[in-house]
PDB file of C-alpha atoms in Angstrom:
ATOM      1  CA  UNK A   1     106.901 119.483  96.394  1.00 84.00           C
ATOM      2  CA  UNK A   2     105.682 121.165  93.474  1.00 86.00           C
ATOM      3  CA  UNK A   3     105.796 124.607  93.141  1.00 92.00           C
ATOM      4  CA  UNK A   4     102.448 126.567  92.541  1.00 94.00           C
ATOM      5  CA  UNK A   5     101.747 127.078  88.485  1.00 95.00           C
ATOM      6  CA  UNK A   6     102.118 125.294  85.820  1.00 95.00           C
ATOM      7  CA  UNK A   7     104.334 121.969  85.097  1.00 93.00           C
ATOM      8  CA  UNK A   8     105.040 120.656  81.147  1.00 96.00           C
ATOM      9  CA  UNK A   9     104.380 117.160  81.667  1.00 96.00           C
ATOM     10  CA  UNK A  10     106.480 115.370  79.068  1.00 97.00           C
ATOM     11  CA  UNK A  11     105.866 113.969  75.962  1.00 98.00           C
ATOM     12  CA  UNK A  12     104.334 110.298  75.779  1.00 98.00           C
ATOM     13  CA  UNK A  13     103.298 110.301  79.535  1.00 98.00           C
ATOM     14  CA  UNK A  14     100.382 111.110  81.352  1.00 98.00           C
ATOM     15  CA  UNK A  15      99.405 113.214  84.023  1.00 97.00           C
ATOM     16  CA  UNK A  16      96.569 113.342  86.917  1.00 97.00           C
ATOM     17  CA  UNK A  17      95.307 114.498  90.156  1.00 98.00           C
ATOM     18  CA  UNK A  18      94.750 111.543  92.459  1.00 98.00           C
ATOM     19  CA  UNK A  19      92.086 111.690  95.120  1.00 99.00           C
ATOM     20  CA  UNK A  20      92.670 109.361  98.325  1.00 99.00           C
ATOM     21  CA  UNK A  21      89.533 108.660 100.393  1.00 99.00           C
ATOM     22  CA  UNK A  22      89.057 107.097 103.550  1.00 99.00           C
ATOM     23  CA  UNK A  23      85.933 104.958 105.123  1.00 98.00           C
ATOM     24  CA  UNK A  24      86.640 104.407 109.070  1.00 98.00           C
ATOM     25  CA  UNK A  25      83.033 102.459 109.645  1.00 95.00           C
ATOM     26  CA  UNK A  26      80.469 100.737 107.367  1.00 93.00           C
ATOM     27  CA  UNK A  27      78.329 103.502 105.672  1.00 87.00           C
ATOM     28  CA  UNK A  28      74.536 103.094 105.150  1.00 80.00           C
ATOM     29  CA  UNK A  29      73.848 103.287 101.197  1.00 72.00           C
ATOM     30  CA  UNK A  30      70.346 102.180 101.747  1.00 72.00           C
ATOM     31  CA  UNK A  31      68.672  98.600 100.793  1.00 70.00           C
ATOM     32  CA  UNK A  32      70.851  96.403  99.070  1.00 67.00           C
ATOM     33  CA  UNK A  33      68.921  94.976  96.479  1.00 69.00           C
ATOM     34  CA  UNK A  34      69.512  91.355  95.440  1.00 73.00           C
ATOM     35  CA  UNK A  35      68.912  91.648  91.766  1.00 81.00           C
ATOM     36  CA  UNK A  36      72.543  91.885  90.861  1.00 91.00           C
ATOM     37  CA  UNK A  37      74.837  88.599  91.114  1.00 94.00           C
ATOM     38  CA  UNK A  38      78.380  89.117  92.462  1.00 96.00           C
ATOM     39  CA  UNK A  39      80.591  85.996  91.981  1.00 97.00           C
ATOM     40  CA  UNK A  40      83.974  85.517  94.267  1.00 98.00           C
ATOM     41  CA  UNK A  41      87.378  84.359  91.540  1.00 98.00           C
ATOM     42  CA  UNK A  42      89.529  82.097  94.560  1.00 96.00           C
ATOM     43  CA  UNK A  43      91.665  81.257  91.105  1.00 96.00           C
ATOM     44  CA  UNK A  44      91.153  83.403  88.219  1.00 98.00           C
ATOM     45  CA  UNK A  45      93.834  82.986  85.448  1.00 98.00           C
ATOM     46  CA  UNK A  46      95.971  85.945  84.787  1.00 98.00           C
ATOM     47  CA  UNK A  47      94.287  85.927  81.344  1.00 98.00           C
ATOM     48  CA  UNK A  48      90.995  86.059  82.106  1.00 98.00           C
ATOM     49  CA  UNK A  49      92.135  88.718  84.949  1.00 98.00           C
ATOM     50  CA  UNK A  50      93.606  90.970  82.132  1.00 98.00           C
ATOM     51  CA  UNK A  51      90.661  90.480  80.017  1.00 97.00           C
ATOM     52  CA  UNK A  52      87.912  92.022  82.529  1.00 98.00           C
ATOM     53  CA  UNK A  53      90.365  94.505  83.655  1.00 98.00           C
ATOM     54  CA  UNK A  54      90.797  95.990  80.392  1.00 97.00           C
ATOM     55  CA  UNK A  55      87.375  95.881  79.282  1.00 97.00           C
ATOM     56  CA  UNK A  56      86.178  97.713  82.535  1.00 97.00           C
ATOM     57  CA  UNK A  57      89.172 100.021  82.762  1.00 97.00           C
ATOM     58  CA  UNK A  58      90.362 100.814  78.807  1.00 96.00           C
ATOM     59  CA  UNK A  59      88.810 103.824  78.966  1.00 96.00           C
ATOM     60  CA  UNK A  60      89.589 105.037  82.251  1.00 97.00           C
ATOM     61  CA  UNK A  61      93.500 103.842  80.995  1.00 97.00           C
ATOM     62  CA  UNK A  62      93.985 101.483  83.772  1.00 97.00           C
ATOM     63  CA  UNK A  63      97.211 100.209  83.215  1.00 95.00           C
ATOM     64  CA  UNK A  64      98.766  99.243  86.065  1.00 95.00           C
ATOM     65  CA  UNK A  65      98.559  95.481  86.013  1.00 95.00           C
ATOM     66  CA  UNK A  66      98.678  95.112  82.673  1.00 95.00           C
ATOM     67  CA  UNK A  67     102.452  95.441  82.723  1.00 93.00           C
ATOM     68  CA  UNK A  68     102.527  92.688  85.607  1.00 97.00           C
ATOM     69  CA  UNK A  69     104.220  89.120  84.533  1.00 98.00           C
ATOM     70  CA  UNK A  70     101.869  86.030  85.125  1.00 98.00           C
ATOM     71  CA  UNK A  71     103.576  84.740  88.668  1.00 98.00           C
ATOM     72  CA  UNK A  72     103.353  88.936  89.375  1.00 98.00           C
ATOM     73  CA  UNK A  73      99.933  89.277  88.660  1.00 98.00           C
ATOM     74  CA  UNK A  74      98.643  85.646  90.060  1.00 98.00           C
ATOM     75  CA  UNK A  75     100.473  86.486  93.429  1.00 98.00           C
ATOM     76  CA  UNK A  76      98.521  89.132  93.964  1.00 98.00           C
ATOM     77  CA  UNK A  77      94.863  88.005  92.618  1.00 98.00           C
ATOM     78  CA  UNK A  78      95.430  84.900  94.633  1.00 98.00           C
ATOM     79  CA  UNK A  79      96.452  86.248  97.829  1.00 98.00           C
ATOM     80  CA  UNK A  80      94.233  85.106 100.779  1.00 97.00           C
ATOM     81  CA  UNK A  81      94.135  88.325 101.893  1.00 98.00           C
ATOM     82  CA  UNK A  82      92.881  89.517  98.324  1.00 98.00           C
ATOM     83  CA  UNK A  83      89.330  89.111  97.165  1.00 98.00           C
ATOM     84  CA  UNK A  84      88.374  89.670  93.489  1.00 99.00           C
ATOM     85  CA  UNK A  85      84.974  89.965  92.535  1.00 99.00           C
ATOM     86  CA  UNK A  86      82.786  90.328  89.904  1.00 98.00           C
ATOM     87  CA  UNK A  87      79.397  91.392  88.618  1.00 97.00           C
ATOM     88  CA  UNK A  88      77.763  88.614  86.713  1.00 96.00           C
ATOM     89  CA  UNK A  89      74.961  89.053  84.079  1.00 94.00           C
ATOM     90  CA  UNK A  90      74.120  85.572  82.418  1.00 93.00           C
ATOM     91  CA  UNK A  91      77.351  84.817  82.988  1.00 93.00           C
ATOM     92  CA  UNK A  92      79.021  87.119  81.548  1.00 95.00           C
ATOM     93  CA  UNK A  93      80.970  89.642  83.907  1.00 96.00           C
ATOM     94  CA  UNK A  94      80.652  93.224  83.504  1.00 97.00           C
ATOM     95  CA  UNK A  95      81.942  94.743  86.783  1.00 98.00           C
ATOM     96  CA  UNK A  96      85.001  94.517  88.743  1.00 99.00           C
ATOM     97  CA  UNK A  97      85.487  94.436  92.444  1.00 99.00           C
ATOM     98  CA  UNK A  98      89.001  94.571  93.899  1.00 99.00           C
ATOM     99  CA  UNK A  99      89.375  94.472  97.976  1.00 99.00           C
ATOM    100  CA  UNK A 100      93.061  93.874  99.158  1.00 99.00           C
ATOM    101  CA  UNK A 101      93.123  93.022 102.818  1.00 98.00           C
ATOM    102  CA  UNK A 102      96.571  92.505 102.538  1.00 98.00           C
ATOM    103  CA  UNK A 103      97.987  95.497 105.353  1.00 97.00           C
ATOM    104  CA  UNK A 104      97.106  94.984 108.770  1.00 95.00           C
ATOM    105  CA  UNK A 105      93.854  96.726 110.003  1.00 97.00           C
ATOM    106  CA  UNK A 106      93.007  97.916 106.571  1.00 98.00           C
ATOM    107  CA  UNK A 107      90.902  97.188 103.669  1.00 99.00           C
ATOM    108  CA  UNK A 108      91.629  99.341 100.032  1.00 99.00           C
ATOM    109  CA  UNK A 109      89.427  99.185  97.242  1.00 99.00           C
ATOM    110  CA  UNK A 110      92.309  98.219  94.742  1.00 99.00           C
ATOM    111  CA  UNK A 111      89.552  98.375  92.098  1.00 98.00           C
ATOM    112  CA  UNK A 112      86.085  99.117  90.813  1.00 98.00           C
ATOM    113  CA  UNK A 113      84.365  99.521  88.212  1.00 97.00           C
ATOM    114  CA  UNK A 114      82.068  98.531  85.575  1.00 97.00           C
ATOM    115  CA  UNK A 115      81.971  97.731  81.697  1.00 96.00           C
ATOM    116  CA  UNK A 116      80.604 100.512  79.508  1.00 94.00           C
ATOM    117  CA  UNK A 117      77.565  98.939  78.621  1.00 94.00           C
ATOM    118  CA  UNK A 118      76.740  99.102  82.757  1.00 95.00           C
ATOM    119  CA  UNK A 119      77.185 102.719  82.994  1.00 92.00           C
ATOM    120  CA  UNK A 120      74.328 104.324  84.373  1.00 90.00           C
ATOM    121  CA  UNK A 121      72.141 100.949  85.456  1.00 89.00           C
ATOM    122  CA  UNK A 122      72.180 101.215  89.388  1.00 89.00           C
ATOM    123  CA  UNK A 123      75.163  98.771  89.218  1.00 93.00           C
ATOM    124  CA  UNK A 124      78.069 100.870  90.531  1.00 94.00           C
ATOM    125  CA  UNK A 125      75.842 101.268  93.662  1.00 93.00           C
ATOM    126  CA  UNK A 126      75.205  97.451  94.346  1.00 94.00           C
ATOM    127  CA  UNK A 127      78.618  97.336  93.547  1.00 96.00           C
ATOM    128  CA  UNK A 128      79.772  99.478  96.112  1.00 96.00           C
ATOM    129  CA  UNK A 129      77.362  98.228  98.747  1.00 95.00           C
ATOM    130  CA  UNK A 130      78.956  94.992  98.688  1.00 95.00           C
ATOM    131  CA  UNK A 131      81.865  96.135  98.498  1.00 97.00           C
ATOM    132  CA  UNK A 132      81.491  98.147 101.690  1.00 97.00           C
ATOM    133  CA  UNK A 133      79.615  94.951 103.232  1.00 94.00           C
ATOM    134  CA  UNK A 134      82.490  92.496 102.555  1.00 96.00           C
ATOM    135  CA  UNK A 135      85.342  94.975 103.445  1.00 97.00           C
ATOM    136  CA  UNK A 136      84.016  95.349 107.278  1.00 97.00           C
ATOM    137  CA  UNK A 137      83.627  91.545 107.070  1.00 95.00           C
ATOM    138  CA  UNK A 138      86.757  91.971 108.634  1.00 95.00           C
ATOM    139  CA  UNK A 139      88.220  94.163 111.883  1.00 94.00           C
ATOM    140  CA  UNK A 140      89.240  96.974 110.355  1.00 98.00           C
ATOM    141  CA  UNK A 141      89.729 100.508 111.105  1.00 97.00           C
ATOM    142  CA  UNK A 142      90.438 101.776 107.514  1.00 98.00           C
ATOM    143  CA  UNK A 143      88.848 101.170 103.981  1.00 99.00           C
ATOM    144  CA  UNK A 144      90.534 103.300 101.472  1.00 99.00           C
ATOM    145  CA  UNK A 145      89.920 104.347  97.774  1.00 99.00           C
ATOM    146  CA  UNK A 146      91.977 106.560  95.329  1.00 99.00           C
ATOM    147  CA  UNK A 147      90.551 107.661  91.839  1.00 98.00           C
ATOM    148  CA  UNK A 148      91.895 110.558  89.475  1.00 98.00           C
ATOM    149  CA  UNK A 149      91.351 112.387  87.088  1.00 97.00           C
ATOM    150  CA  UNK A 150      91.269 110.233  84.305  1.00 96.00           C
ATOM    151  CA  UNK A 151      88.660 107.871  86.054  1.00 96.00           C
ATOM    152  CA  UNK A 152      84.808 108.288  85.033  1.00 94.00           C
ATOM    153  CA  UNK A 153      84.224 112.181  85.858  1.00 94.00           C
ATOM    154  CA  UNK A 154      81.562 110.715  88.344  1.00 95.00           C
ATOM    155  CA  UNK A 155      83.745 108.744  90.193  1.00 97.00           C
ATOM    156  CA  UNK A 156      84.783 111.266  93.232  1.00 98.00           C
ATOM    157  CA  UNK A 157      81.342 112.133  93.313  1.00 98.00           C
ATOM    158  CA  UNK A 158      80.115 108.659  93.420  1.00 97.00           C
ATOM    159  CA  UNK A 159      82.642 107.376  96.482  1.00 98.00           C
ATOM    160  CA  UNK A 160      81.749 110.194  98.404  1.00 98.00           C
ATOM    161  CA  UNK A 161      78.150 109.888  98.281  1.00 96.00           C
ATOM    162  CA  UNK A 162      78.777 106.425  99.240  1.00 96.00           C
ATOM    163  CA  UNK A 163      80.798 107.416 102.405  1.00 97.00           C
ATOM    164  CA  UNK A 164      84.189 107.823 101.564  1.00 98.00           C
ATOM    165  CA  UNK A 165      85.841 111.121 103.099  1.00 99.00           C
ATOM    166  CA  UNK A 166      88.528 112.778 100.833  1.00 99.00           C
ATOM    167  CA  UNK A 167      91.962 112.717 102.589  1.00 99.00           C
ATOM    168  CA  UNK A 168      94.436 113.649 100.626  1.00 98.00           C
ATOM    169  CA  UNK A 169      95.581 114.378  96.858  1.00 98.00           C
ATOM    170  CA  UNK A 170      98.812 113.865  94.684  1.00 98.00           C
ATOM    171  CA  UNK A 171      99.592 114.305  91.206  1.00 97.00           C
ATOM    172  CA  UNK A 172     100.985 111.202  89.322  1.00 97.00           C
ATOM    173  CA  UNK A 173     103.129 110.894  85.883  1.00 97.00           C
ATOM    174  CA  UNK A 174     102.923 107.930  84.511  1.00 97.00           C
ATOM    175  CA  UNK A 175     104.218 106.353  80.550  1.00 97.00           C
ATOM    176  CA  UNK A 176     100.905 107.004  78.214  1.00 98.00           C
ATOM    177  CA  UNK A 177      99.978 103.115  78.456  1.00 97.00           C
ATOM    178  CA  UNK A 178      98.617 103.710  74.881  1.00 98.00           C
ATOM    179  CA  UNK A 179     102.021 104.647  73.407  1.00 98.00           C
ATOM    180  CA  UNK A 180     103.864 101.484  75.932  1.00 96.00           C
ATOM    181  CA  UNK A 181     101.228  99.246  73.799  1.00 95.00           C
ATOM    182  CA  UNK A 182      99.986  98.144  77.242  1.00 94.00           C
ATOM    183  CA  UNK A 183      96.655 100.153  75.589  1.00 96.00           C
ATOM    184  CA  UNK A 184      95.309  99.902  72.478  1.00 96.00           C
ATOM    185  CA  UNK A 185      95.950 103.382  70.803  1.00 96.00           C
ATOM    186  CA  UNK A 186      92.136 104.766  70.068  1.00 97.00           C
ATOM    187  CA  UNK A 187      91.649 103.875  73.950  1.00 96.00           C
ATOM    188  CA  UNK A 188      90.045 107.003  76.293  1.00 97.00           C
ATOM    189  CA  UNK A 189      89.921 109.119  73.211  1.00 96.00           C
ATOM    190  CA  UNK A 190      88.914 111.792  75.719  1.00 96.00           C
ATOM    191  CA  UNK A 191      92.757 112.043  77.074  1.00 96.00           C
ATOM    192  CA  UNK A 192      95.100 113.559  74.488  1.00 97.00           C
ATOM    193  CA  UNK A 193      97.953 111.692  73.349  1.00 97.00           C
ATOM    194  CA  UNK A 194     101.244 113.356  73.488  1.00 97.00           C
ATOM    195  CA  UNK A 195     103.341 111.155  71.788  1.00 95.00           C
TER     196      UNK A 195
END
C-alpha cells in the first residue's frame, strides 16, 4: 500500500490513477439512434487490429496490446467469448468497441474509444449504447470499465453519465510506451516524457 504523499515515479515510465466502474443492469441512455453503423470483426487480422487500436488510442498511449505477438493478440480478438466492434463511416472505421465475455457472469469493456477526428460528434454515446445493449445480450451480473488518467479527461465523466458506478481506484506504473518504441515519440504530447 502506498503511503500518503508523494512517490518519484521513475525515469522512462509512466504513471496514473485508474478508475474501475461497475454496471450491474442495462442503463437507459435514451433513444438509440440508427445513424451510426457498428460492424462485428469474427476475424480481424492482428494488423489491421493494431492499426485501429493505435489510431483510436495513440493519444490516450494505449499500449497494452501493442506489445502482444500475433498468436497472443489473435487469441484474444478471436475468442468466442470476445466481441470486437467497430464504428464504420463509408467504410472506414473510426471507433473501437471491445466487450470480453470471457469470465463467467461478467462482461468488461476491454476497450472504447474513438478516432480524433470523432471527438465531440455524438459518437462516443451511440457507441456506448450499443455497447451497453450487446453486453446484457448475455446473463450477466457485472459489466465493468476502467479508464485513467491519461484517457480523454472526459472519459470518467462520460461512463458515469452513462451508468457506470465508480468502484474502486489504483495507481499503475507502466514503461513510457513512447520510449519502448511501442509509441511513436511525439504521441500524447500532453504527457511528459521522462526519458
Amino acid at each position: 500500500m502506498l503511503e500518503p504523499g508523494f512517490h518519484e515515479v521513475p525515469r522512462g515510465m509512466v504513471a496514473t490513477i485508474v478508475t474501475h466502474l461497475e454496471m450491474r443492469q442495462p442503463a437507459n441512455t435514451g433513444p438509440v439512434s440508427n445513424d451510426w453503423v457498428f460492424h462485428r470483426h469474427h476475424h480481424a487480422s492482428p494488423d489491421w487490429y493494431r492499426s485501429i487500436f493505435s489510431n483510436v488510442g495513440r493519444d490516450w498511449l494505449w499500449f497494452s496490446r501493442l506489445h502482444l505477438s500475433d498468436d497472443d493478440l489473435t487469441a484474444v480478438i478471436h475468442h468466442p467469448d470476445y466481441e470486437l466492434w467497430t464504428l464504420r463511416i463509408d467504410g472506414v472505421d473510426l471507433g473501437l468497441i471491445e466487450l470480453d465475455h470471457r469470465t463467467p457472469d461478467a462482461c468488461e469493456l476491454a476497450f472504447f474509444g474513438v478516432t480524433p477526428q470523432m471527438v465531440g460528434k455524438g459518437a462516443g454515446r451511440a457507441m456506448i449504447q450499443h455497447a451497453i445493449a450487446r453486453a446484457f445480450t448475455r446473463n450477466i451480473s457485472r459489466f465493468h470499465v476502467h479508464t485513467c488518467t491519461l484517457d480523454s479527461p472526459q472519459a470518467l465523466g462520460f461512463y458515469i453519465k452513462a451508468g457506470f458506478t465508480p468502484i474502486k481506484q489504483e495507481v499503475e506504473i507502466a514503461p513510457d510506451p513512447r520510449l519502448t518504441g511501442y509509441i511513436e515519440r511525439d504521441a500524447a504530447p500532453q504527457i511528459p516524457v521522462f526519458a
